[in-house]
Amino acid sequence: MPIKSLSSEQLCKRCSPESLNFKTTDEIQSLEKVIGQPRAFKALELGSDVTGKGFNIFVMGAPDSGRTTLSQQYLERKAASQPTPDDWCYVANFKDSRTPKSLRLPAGQSFKLKRNIEQLIKQCLTEIQKTFQGESYETGLHNLIEDLKEKQETIFNQLTQKVRDNDFLLSQTSTGFILLPAVDGKPLANEKLEELSSEQRQELENTQKELKKEVQKALVQINDLELEIEQKIEAFDNQTASFVIKPLVENLKKQYSEIEQVQAHLNAIEEDIINHFDKFQELEETDKPNFEDWFKRYEVNVIVDNSEQEGAPVILESYPSYHNLIGRLEHRLIMGASHTDFTLIRAGALHKANGGYLLIPARDMLINPYAWDSLKRTLRDAQIRILEIGSQAGTISTVSLEPEPIPLNIKIVLFGTPFLYEMMNSNDEDFAKLFKIRAKFATTIDRTPQNEYDYALYVKSAITKNNLPPFDNTAIAKLIEHSSRLARDLGEVNGLSVLSIGEYAFGNPSRVTAASYPGDDGIVNIEREADLSGPTHTKGVLILSGFLGQRYARKNPLSLTASLAFEQSYGGVDGDSASAAELYALLSSIGNIPLRQDRAITGSINQHGTIQAVGGINEKIEGFFQVCQEKGLTGTQGVIIPSSNVRHLMLNDAVVAAVEDEKFHIWPIATFDEGIPLLTDLEAGERDESGTYPDGTFNAKAQEMLIEFAKRVKKFDGED
């Protein structure tokens, strides 16, 4: 049955402007939903609903497919109804300044706490200075000191009296106390001492020794009293400070009665102020440098403030470096030395998105050192630990801060191409454990009346976003037709007959030639021998040998040497879309059968002779049509295409018009045999039960020559 060429209606699926039910885009609304991605959004829904560990999401799709924008919009709508996460702060650890403590507060409460503590410190400063300068404190302190003096005087008076009773005087010098012999309360002169007998002197020395012990004992008692009074004064000061501070702190604690962390921190502040109340006495608020440096210990460093957040956060981190993800410890130069403290801790994207969703371009993350490893560690540990990047790399061993880790409750959404997904999945054993959900964005949608209208709404969104003038329905219809032309099945695009430069692609007709003769070398791919053939093209040529063997060499060996080449092609050749053309050229050479030169063919072929779909079908047809148009259309010219490619046709108006005027033709074929009558004046011929073809048919001529080749090779081998 002869193959009919396609009608002009089959060459391009037109979009009628009237079918859109509007005249201009001013009459329609912007798109408020996502079209054509049901599977992707079902995966997003699953990933965002499941709370188990490792159910993070990898969104794959081609660049500019809308994968990031559409996913972000979907998650923002979903997050709006979810609870707003808590605020996070860092505060001083008064027991170990190297390990600042983290505080978790309800959303919007962090800056309130910061202001409250600032006010508390100012109140403590005022009240401490006021109290310690007040009459009550002075009286209490005076009483303690006077009590000490009275006790000291009592001990000293008792000692003095005892010394006098033993005829000695107690005299104080710059080096301490000395005992002097005395008579009637006056020191004994040296002349009188010399007049004493040895027994009297010995008795005097013994008495002096005993009195020295008494003096030493009294001095110990006086020193003990001084230590005691110091302790009493310290206790009195602490009691006074506590009396001032405790009510202020307790009053503030009432506002945070349900937050144990804040209660504990306020208790720590109270204890620290009492221990350092002297700083509050010494420093004045007007002494800015010293005042700020000391009282910085009581600051609240708010790193996450969700006071204006409604629902869960959705954060897109466009530059996912280590610090931008994990956070950082900033430093100040003080006297030429680098210094950091808890007030210099800065949040990363993980902190800001905690309790919500963090969107990360996978490729950008992978090219940033330590970012991917740190993200994996954070997800495995379910906590954010801020470390110096030097310690992460093992290159710095200096003392630094180790802030308390913050618990992590987040959903990570990575974006990348299918190739990047496969690469990460194949080369990183942690990837599949941490990213169990895969959402794949399709590059095409079914063309239905509803999708055409939704597409118009999508265009309206782009018009509004970019402040473009309105489109009329004719422009929208042309956009829909052009979009249909761009839609292709993934994995079928090849460059054999299509040249691509940037975003532009056009057909490039190539002449395929074949030469054949008896031999045992099989089919020689000249492009491969010249290192111009890609792996897919080489595979396509090898398939031809399988076709020839199963069709023509069932009763005799295939004794053939043949060569195939793309004439005047000096660049690389890849893809199998010319394998059908190569087979026709090869059998034309074998059977000495001329082929029509006013017709072109494109299509891939398998070993059973089935013609398979190829990519770039529109560009290939239009490229050959332009060549024919330049030479003049005769009415017999045309292109033979795989029938499975008919649904991909979106040809330009010139081709459609030429077909409608019967000046150009497009024939769809499903098998190799169907194309034979279109390229030759012969019928293909069907093999009978004996394995032979009807005389005069294409297959018969090819089989006869292959049998002749086998005989010649056999005869030649026999003569050797």
XYZ file of C-alpha atoms in Angstrom:
720
model
C 0.000 0.000 0.000
C 1.578 3.324 -1.044
C 2.550 5.720 1.720
C 0.482 8.908 1.742
C 2.139 12.198 2.452
C 0.880 14.189 5.429
C -1.755 16.845 4.970
C -1.032 20.458 5.915
C -3.292 20.096 8.974
C -1.025 17.348 10.308
C 2.093 19.472 10.043
C 1.218 22.043 12.677
C -1.327 22.061 15.478
C -2.736 25.548 15.229
C -4.099 27.504 18.164
C -7.154 29.538 17.278
C -7.068 32.979 18.948
C -10.851 32.813 19.325
C -10.585 29.611 21.384
C -8.839 31.539 24.172
C -12.024 33.513 24.969
C -10.337 36.896 25.399
C -9.085 39.653 23.127
C -6.145 40.943 25.191
C -4.425 39.888 28.385
C -5.980 42.889 30.135
C -9.154 40.822 30.329
C -7.635 37.913 32.279
C -6.014 37.432 35.679
C -2.473 36.359 36.490
C -1.876 32.663 37.102
C -2.454 31.681 40.722
C -1.693 27.984 40.380
C 0.951 25.708 38.901
C 0.233 23.999 35.607
C 1.579 20.758 34.268
C 3.576 19.544 37.291
C 1.276 17.161 39.184
C 3.971 14.584 39.971
C 6.513 17.163 41.072
C 4.099 18.837 43.453
C 2.829 15.542 44.772
C 6.433 14.753 45.713
C 6.831 18.224 47.237
C 3.667 17.698 49.237
C 4.889 14.335 50.496
C 8.315 15.675 51.378
C 6.948 18.689 53.212
C 4.390 16.630 55.158
C 6.639 13.775 56.307
C 8.562 14.743 59.433
C 10.896 11.753 59.690
C 14.656 12.124 59.575
C 16.150 12.271 56.096
C 12.961 13.238 54.244
C 14.546 16.259 52.630
C 13.774 17.049 49.002
C 15.813 17.226 45.813
C 13.969 19.125 43.090
C 15.350 18.235 39.694
C 14.667 19.903 36.407
C 16.274 21.751 33.557
C 17.544 25.290 34.186
C 14.819 27.919 33.668
C 12.142 25.241 34.022
C 10.593 27.157 36.918
C 11.725 24.545 39.434
C 12.968 27.105 41.971
C 10.286 29.771 41.638
C 7.365 27.350 41.527
C 8.678 25.281 44.441
C 9.258 28.408 46.496
C 5.749 29.687 45.760
C 4.221 26.328 46.686
C 6.164 26.106 49.944
C 5.332 29.710 50.850
C 1.625 28.965 50.470
C 2.008 25.830 52.578
C 4.208 27.506 55.183
C 1.727 30.352 55.690
C -0.594 28.013 57.607
C 2.182 26.441 59.681
C 3.267 27.674 63.142
C 5.779 30.501 63.358
C 9.067 29.160 64.785
C 10.760 30.509 67.908
C 13.375 33.235 68.207
C 16.967 32.343 69.041
C 19.573 34.308 71.017
C 23.047 33.820 72.388
C 23.985 35.029 75.887
C 27.104 34.870 78.025
C 28.041 31.783 79.957
C 29.333 33.391 83.172
C 31.057 30.164 84.228
C 32.831 29.542 80.899
C 33.049 32.470 78.491
C 34.221 30.158 75.663
C 30.863 28.390 75.490
C 28.050 30.942 75.085
C 24.575 29.658 75.841
C 21.659 29.647 73.417
C 18.209 30.843 74.440
C 14.955 29.867 72.762
C 11.992 32.220 73.043
C 8.543 32.433 71.455
C 8.460 34.390 68.205
C 8.850 38.114 68.766
C 10.078 37.807 72.370
C 13.830 38.001 71.766
C 14.172 41.756 71.373
C 11.741 42.255 74.218
C 14.060 40.203 76.443
C 17.039 42.168 75.147
C 15.375 45.474 76.082
C 14.215 44.117 79.443
C 17.706 42.990 80.417
C 19.210 46.288 79.278
C 16.692 48.066 81.488
C 17.428 45.655 84.349
C 21.154 46.418 84.196
C 20.512 50.166 84.187
C 18.205 49.787 87.183
C 20.785 47.673 89.007
C 23.473 50.250 88.259
C 21.336 53.088 89.598
C 20.056 51.245 92.649
C 23.444 49.799 93.634
C 25.153 53.158 93.467
C 22.244 54.777 95.304
C 22.158 52.109 98.014
C 25.902 51.890 98.617
C 26.091 55.653 98.906
C 23.067 55.805 101.199
C 22.922 56.477 104.950
C 21.597 53.029 105.802
C 24.558 51.290 104.170
C 27.026 53.735 105.733
C 25.494 53.155 109.170
C 25.636 49.382 108.830
C 29.213 49.495 107.600
C 30.177 51.941 110.383
C 28.682 49.644 113.016
C 30.682 46.692 111.714
C 33.905 48.688 111.769
C 33.224 50.141 115.227
C 32.509 46.662 116.553
C 35.875 45.572 115.218
C 37.615 48.520 116.826
C 35.984 47.840 120.181
C 37.071 44.210 120.148
C 40.557 45.145 119.032
C 40.824 47.803 121.770
C 39.631 45.326 124.385
C 42.262 42.786 123.389
C 44.960 45.461 123.212
C 44.004 46.975 126.575
C 44.034 43.563 128.230
C 47.446 42.864 126.745
C 48.809 46.264 127.830
C 47.580 45.784 131.374
C 49.097 42.331 131.610
C 52.412 43.631 130.350
C 52.389 46.436 132.937
C 51.500 44.019 135.698
C 54.712 42.186 134.852
C 56.797 45.405 134.893
C 57.043 45.748 131.119
C 55.903 48.321 128.609
C 54.475 47.521 125.105
C 55.925 49.827 122.452
C 54.957 49.915 118.744
C 57.612 50.443 116.061
C 57.601 50.417 112.270
C 58.464 46.720 112.355
C 55.989 45.649 115.029
C 55.675 45.561 118.839
C 58.557 45.341 121.374
C 58.555 44.686 125.160
C 60.580 47.023 127.390
C 61.372 46.395 131.122
C 59.809 49.130 133.252
C 59.674 50.467 136.808
C 56.681 52.448 137.916
C 55.451 52.583 134.330
C 58.674 53.962 132.908
C 61.257 52.126 130.780
C 64.238 50.839 132.775
C 67.464 52.592 131.772
C 70.368 50.559 130.455
C 72.499 51.547 133.474
C 69.896 50.071 135.800
C 69.789 46.859 133.765
C 73.531 46.437 134.145
C 73.225 46.772 137.890
C 70.865 43.803 138.082
C 72.213 40.458 139.192
C 72.345 37.536 136.831
C 69.399 35.911 138.640
C 67.331 39.080 138.205
C 68.249 39.304 134.554
C 67.319 35.687 133.972
C 63.981 36.218 135.654
C 63.425 39.312 133.510
C 64.176 37.399 130.314
C 61.821 34.580 131.285
C 59.049 37.063 131.944
C 59.731 38.772 128.600
C 59.471 35.428 126.773
C 56.121 34.711 128.354
C 54.860 38.155 127.505
C 56.003 37.804 123.891
C 53.774 34.761 123.626
C 50.901 36.799 124.966
C 51.625 39.575 122.460
C 51.735 37.086 119.614
C 48.506 35.531 120.768
C 46.838 38.930 120.937
C 48.065 39.879 117.466
C 46.632 36.634 116.060
C 43.310 37.462 117.689
C 43.405 40.955 116.208
C 44.215 39.562 112.715
C 41.416 37.029 113.056
C 39.103 39.878 113.922
C 40.220 41.766 110.814
C 39.565 38.703 108.618
C 36.249 38.217 110.314
C 35.243 41.792 109.738
C 36.326 41.590 106.067
C 34.095 38.561 105.657
C 31.288 40.311 107.492
C 31.688 43.413 105.338
C 31.735 41.248 102.190
C 28.656 39.375 103.372
C 27.059 42.676 104.296
C 27.858 44.080 100.845
C 26.533 40.939 99.135
C 23.451 41.012 101.295
C 22.956 44.666 100.472
C 23.500 44.039 96.748
C 21.168 41.045 96.839
C 18.594 43.134 98.688
C 18.745 45.635 95.817
C 19.043 43.237 92.866
C 16.844 40.306 93.802
C 13.502 42.192 93.676
C 14.424 43.661 90.289
C 15.341 40.251 88.879
C 12.349 38.528 90.444
C 10.049 41.113 88.939
C 11.506 40.416 85.481
C 11.402 36.638 85.989
C 7.637 36.833 86.416
C 7.347 37.830 82.743
C 9.181 34.648 81.704
C 7.774 32.214 84.225
C 7.137 29.564 81.540
C 10.571 29.731 79.906
C 13.056 27.775 82.018
C 16.074 28.854 79.969
C 15.342 32.539 80.551
C 14.690 31.908 84.257
C 18.063 30.176 84.554
C 19.829 32.983 82.690
C 18.250 35.666 84.897
C 19.396 33.717 87.962
C 22.902 33.629 86.490
C 22.765 37.394 85.875
C 21.675 37.972 89.478
C 24.550 35.876 90.806
C 27.081 37.568 88.528
C 25.954 41.086 89.485
C 26.200 40.236 93.176
C 29.690 38.809 92.625
C 30.751 41.922 90.723
C 28.674 44.631 92.377
C 31.874 46.642 92.887
C 31.954 47.198 89.095
C 28.550 48.808 89.398
C 29.927 51.088 92.097
C 33.040 52.040 90.167
C 31.766 52.511 86.592
C 29.738 55.428 85.400
C 27.505 55.267 82.336
C 29.302 58.364 81.103
C 32.553 56.371 80.950
C 31.465 54.816 77.651
C 34.472 52.603 76.689
C 34.879 50.896 80.060
C 31.158 50.863 80.729
C 30.266 49.184 77.411
C 33.183 46.751 77.583
C 32.213 45.441 81.008
C 28.433 45.463 80.690
C 28.608 43.717 77.291
C 28.534 40.467 79.284
C 24.844 41.080 79.992
C 23.845 41.707 76.365
C 21.408 39.491 74.482
C 22.640 38.685 70.961
C 19.486 38.084 68.919
C 20.414 35.952 65.907
C 16.885 34.991 64.790
C 13.956 37.360 65.179
C 10.613 36.049 63.911
C 8.551 38.973 65.202
C 7.398 39.850 61.682
C 7.241 36.274 60.413
C 3.793 34.879 59.660
C 3.894 31.110 59.476
C 7.004 29.043 58.816
C 9.926 30.729 57.029
C 10.866 29.851 53.447
C 14.437 31.003 52.780
C 16.218 30.841 49.415
C 19.991 30.940 49.921
C 21.345 31.916 46.510
C 24.986 31.881 47.666
C 25.293 28.799 49.894
C 28.810 29.224 51.266
C 29.888 27.630 54.543
C 29.367 30.809 56.562
C 26.111 31.734 54.825
C 24.676 28.328 55.736
C 26.150 27.589 59.173
C 26.778 31.087 60.530
C 29.997 32.793 61.565
C 32.058 34.188 64.423
C 33.049 37.735 63.584
C 36.205 39.289 65.048
C 37.382 42.711 66.189
C 40.954 43.973 66.186
C 41.923 45.211 69.652
C 45.486 46.486 70.032
C 46.416 44.563 66.901
C 45.003 41.260 68.167
C 41.895 39.479 66.886
C 39.144 39.165 69.458
C 35.680 37.648 69.451
C 32.874 37.117 71.936
C 29.298 35.908 72.002
C 27.968 39.274 70.755
C 29.790 38.648 67.451
C 27.997 35.385 66.658
C 26.066 35.755 63.396
C 23.276 33.526 62.112
C 23.389 31.495 58.917
C 20.554 30.492 56.610
C 19.982 27.332 58.670
C 19.212 29.479 61.719
C 16.888 31.777 59.785
C 15.005 28.896 58.152
C 14.887 26.738 61.300
C 11.320 25.546 61.751
C 10.618 26.022 58.044
C 12.183 25.425 54.636
C 15.634 26.220 53.261
C 16.027 26.235 49.469
C 19.557 25.736 48.133
C 20.922 25.500 44.559
C 22.907 22.265 44.734
C 25.605 23.173 42.220
C 26.432 26.467 43.935
C 26.677 24.669 47.260
C 29.014 21.966 45.931
C 31.518 24.476 44.556
C 31.798 26.219 47.956
C 34.398 24.544 50.212
C 33.028 22.711 53.269
C 29.427 23.800 52.601
C 28.107 20.359 51.601
C 29.971 18.457 54.326
C 28.792 20.933 56.957
C 25.194 20.688 55.767
C 25.340 16.885 55.960
C 26.808 16.996 59.467
C 24.133 19.440 60.577
C 21.326 17.267 59.195
C 22.777 14.086 60.712
C 23.202 15.683 64.144
C 19.925 17.638 63.923
C 21.678 20.653 65.421
C 23.491 23.749 64.165
C 27.033 23.993 65.495
C 28.931 27.158 64.574
C 32.620 26.447 64.093
C 35.467 28.517 62.721
C 36.104 27.429 59.145
C 39.786 27.045 60.095
C 38.929 24.431 62.714
C 36.654 22.750 60.172
C 39.630 22.482 57.826
C 42.007 21.526 60.625
C 44.317 24.463 59.856
C 43.724 26.622 62.968
C 44.255 25.546 66.568
C 43.875 28.923 68.312
C 41.398 29.357 71.153
C 37.973 30.416 69.936
C 34.347 30.259 70.950
C 32.278 27.097 70.917
C 28.675 28.347 71.020
C 26.094 25.936 72.353
C 24.509 24.077 69.386
C 20.948 24.968 68.430
C 18.446 22.132 67.774
C 17.508 21.898 64.102
C 14.016 21.268 62.748
C 14.112 22.075 59.063
C 13.265 20.817 55.599
C 16.080 21.255 53.081
C 15.133 21.595 49.401
C 18.014 21.234 46.933
C 17.685 22.241 43.273
C 19.642 20.774 40.402
C 19.625 18.995 37.084
C 18.904 15.267 36.730
C 22.590 14.754 35.932
C 23.633 16.468 39.164
C 21.162 14.349 41.137
C 22.574 11.135 39.668
C 26.125 12.293 40.320
C 25.440 13.069 43.991
C 23.413 9.893 44.452
C 26.158 7.742 42.926
C 29.177 9.347 44.578
C 27.990 10.270 48.069
C 26.759 7.495 50.333
C 25.059 10.001 52.656
C 22.992 11.650 49.942
C 20.274 8.999 49.625
C 19.908 8.826 53.419
C 19.424 12.573 53.779
C 17.390 13.314 50.630
C 14.775 10.595 50.330
C 12.259 12.633 48.317
C 12.809 13.432 44.640
C 10.576 15.923 42.816
C 11.084 16.007 39.066
C 9.841 18.983 37.074
C 8.620 18.063 33.605
C 9.647 20.216 30.652
C 6.409 19.658 28.725
C 2.691 19.510 29.463
C -0.216 18.046 27.556
C -1.699 20.524 25.124
C -5.348 20.732 26.080
C -7.785 23.666 25.833
C -7.552 24.161 29.601
C -3.745 24.118 29.576
C -3.720 26.564 26.667
C -5.838 28.969 28.712
C -3.699 28.420 31.813
C -0.655 29.138 29.676
C -2.211 32.474 28.756
C -2.631 33.208 32.474
C 1.025 32.333 32.974
C 2.004 34.785 30.233
C -0.150 37.420 31.946
C 1.869 36.855 35.133
C 5.100 37.475 33.211
C 3.610 40.596 31.608
C 2.637 41.990 35.002
C 5.963 41.118 36.609
C 8.040 42.721 33.843
C 5.745 45.705 33.153
C 5.181 44.683 29.540
C 2.368 45.970 27.328
C -0.665 43.672 27.017
C -0.692 40.840 24.452
C -3.647 40.222 22.190
C -5.041 36.738 21.648
C -3.159 36.340 18.357
C 0.176 36.843 20.118
C -0.765 34.343 22.821
C -1.820 31.816 20.160
C 1.536 32.187 18.404
C 3.351 31.722 21.719
C 1.417 28.518 22.346
C 2.296 27.221 18.878
C 5.959 28.112 19.339
C 5.982 26.432 22.764
C 4.585 23.275 21.171
C 7.419 23.409 18.671
C 9.969 23.640 21.479
C 8.477 20.697 23.383
C 10.569 17.571 22.852
C 10.924 14.217 24.539
C 14.031 14.081 26.648
C 16.747 11.696 25.476
C 15.814 11.855 21.783
C 17.656 15.039 20.786
C 20.823 14.597 18.810
C 22.955 16.792 16.600
C 23.351 14.704 13.466
C 21.160 16.881 11.313
C 20.688 19.859 13.606
C 23.222 22.560 14.375
C 22.722 24.500 17.598
C 24.279 27.885 18.348
C 23.194 29.218 21.714
C 19.406 29.163 21.775
C 19.111 28.796 18.012
C 18.859 25.492 16.136
C 18.560 24.879 12.405
C 18.574 21.926 10.063
C 21.714 20.953 8.206
C 21.184 18.535 5.267
C 24.126 16.172 4.892
C 24.974 13.807 2.039
C 25.514 10.220 3.166
C 27.493 8.006 0.763
C 28.229 4.290 0.764
C 30.597 2.027 -1.149
C 30.431 -1.786 -1.098
C 32.371 -4.748 -2.451
C 33.062 -8.409 -1.600
C 35.088 -8.950 1.546
C 34.989 -9.883 5.211
C 35.592 -6.514 6.892
C 31.928 -5.691 7.428
C 30.779 -2.085 7.553
C 33.564 0.431 7.989
C 32.525 3.678 9.666
C 34.776 6.263 8.031
C 33.759 8.890 10.590
C 34.967 6.594 13.359
C 38.236 5.855 11.601
C 38.781 9.629 11.363
C 37.912 10.062 15.067
C 34.844 12.091 14.137
C 32.173 9.636 15.284
C 30.530 9.814 18.680
C 29.498 6.685 20.614
C 25.811 6.912 19.669
C 26.599 7.236 15.960
C 29.051 4.333 16.148
C 26.399 2.184 17.815
C 23.920 3.100 15.070
C 26.346 1.928 12.382
C 26.930 -1.381 14.186
C 23.170 -1.969 14.277
C 23.160 -1.933 10.465
C 25.254 -5.118 10.432
C 22.627 -6.828 12.559
C 19.874 -5.765 10.164
C 21.754 -7.013 7.091
C 22.541 -10.335 8.714
C 19.016 -11.150 9.900
C 17.437 -10.089 6.588
C 19.823 -11.217 3.859
C 22.269 -13.751 5.324
C 20.124 -16.565 6.687
C 21.270 -19.074 4.073
C 24.664 -17.708 3.161
C 27.436 -15.876 5.015
C 27.522 -12.104 4.905
C 30.685 -11.536 2.879
C 30.730 -7.786 2.656
C 33.064 -4.882 2.997
C 31.380 -1.498 2.907
C 32.170 2.041 3.949
C 29.874 4.833 5.106
C 30.673 8.541 5.255
C 29.119 11.949 5.733
C 30.459 13.910 2.796
C 32.185 17.226 3.516
C 31.582 16.842 7.236
C 34.717 17.775 9.120
C 33.315 18.253 12.591
C 32.161 15.629 15.047
C 29.197 13.405 14.200
C 27.040 11.849 16.874
C 23.543 10.465 17.249
C 21.725 7.701 15.386
C 19.103 9.763 13.543
C 20.868 9.135 10.217
C 21.069 5.358 10.622
C 18.038 4.821 8.335
C 19.598 7.043 5.638
C 22.874 5.140 6.000
C 21.068 1.823 5.503
C 19.283 3.020 2.338
C 22.598 4.333 0.971
C 24.355 1.074 1.839
C 21.759 -1.178 0.169
C 21.633 1.185 -2.818
C 25.356 0.626 -3.244
C 25.087 -3.137 -2.739
C 22.195 -3.606 -5.176
C 23.266 -0.913 -7.638
C 19.892 0.725 -7.122
C 19.718 4.504 -7.643
C 17.990 6.614 -4.973
C 15.962 9.745 -5.542
C 17.987 12.859 -4.768
C 15.001 15.170 -4.358
C 13.954 13.483 -1.138
C 15.587 13.277 2.266
C 15.095 10.876 5.135
C 15.679 11.112 8.840
C 15.115 8.433 11.412
C 16.778 5.867 13.593
C 16.491 2.170 12.738
C 16.762 -0.947 14.874
C 17.955 -4.423 13.867
C 14.438 -5.452 12.868
C 13.898 -2.576 10.469
C 11.619 -0.455 12.649
C 12.000 3.272 12.062
C 12.274 5.096 15.387
C 11.637 8.688 16.434
C 14.426 11.257 16.477
C 14.866 14.723 17.908
C 14.956 18.074 16.149
C 12.407 16.884 13.610
C 11.046 20.356 12.810
C 14.477 21.891 12.224
C 15.519 18.985 9.976
C 12.444 19.252 7.761
C 12.721 23.031 7.542
C 16.434 22.817 6.730
C 15.828 20.505 3.756
C 12.829 22.561 2.677
C 14.966 25.713 2.516
C 17.473 23.923 0.253
C 14.649 22.792 -2.049
C 13.111 26.254 -1.986
C 16.426 27.786 -3.054
C 16.674 25.361 -5.960
C 12.984 25.666 -6.793
C 10.066 23.576 -5.595
C 9.053 20.890 -8.106
C 6.156 19.194 -6.365
C 8.060 15.915 -5.961
C 10.418 16.971 -3.193
C 9.900 16.007 0.417
C 11.141 14.437 3.619
C 10.560 10.936 4.953
C 10.182 10.892 8.747
C 9.384 8.309 11.442
C 5.624 8.027 11.916
C 6.208 8.295 15.674
C 7.468 11.841 15.084
C 4.213 13.116 13.565
C 2.948 14.233 16.972
C 6.037 16.409 17.364
C 5.447 18.428 14.198
C 5.101 22.187 14.612
C 6.405 23.390 11.259
C 6.639 26.983 10.135
C 4.099 28.623 7.872
C 6.248 28.344 4.727
C 6.458 24.547 4.950
C 2.761 24.220 5.775
C 1.817 26.405 2.819
C 4.055 24.433 0.423
C 2.515 21.142 1.550
C -0.966 22.591 1.219
C -0.106 23.626 -2.370
C 1.350 20.126 -2.985
C 4.758 21.612 -3.779
C 6.410 19.775 -0.906
C 5.640 16.517 0.862
C 6.238 14.823 4.186
C 5.843 11.049 4.359
C 5.638 9.165 7.662
C 6.957 5.591 7.699
C 7.063 2.960 10.422
C 9.391 0.399 8.800
C 12.377 0.328 6.479
C 10.359 -1.322 3.699
C 7.771 1.465 3.687
C 10.436 3.970 2.658
C 11.764 1.954 -0.291
C 9.057 2.963 -2.845
C 9.490 6.597 -1.842
C 13.247 6.586 -2.548
C 13.333 4.202 -5.529
C 11.092 3.106 -8.378
C 10.956 -0.401 -6.915
C 8.709 -2.238 -4.520
C 10.294 -3.506 -1.329
C 9.258 -7.131 -1.786
C 8.220 -9.592 0.911
C 10.196 -12.732 1.678
C 8.384 -15.997 0.944
C 8.548 -19.263 2.869
C 11.721 -20.281 1.069
C 13.462 -17.110 2.204
C 13.612 -15.427 -1.224
C 12.124 -12.188 -2.479
C 10.093 -11.587 -5.675
C 12.246 -10.854 -8.691
C 12.832 -7.229 -9.495
C 12.104 -5.976 -6.005
C 14.516 -3.923 -3.912
C 15.168 -6.681 -1.393
C 15.670 -9.251 -4.165
C 18.346 -7.137 -5.875
C 20.144 -6.567 -2.560
C 19.991 -10.263 -1.649
C 21.213 -11.345 -5.090
C 24.275 -9.104 -4.852
C 25.095 -10.259 -1.324
C 24.897 -13.886 -2.482
C 27.170 -12.980 -5.378
C 29.611 -11.332 -2.963
C 29.667 -14.517 -0.871
C 30.399 -16.672 -3.942
C 33.236 -14.410 -5.038
C 34.825 -14.437 -1.617
C 34.479 -18.218 -1.408
C 35.973 -18.653 -4.866
C 38.821 -16.307 -4.063
C 39.555 -18.118 -0.813
C 39.479 -21.460 -2.648
C 41.978 -20.269 -5.231
C 44.318 -19.261 -2.391
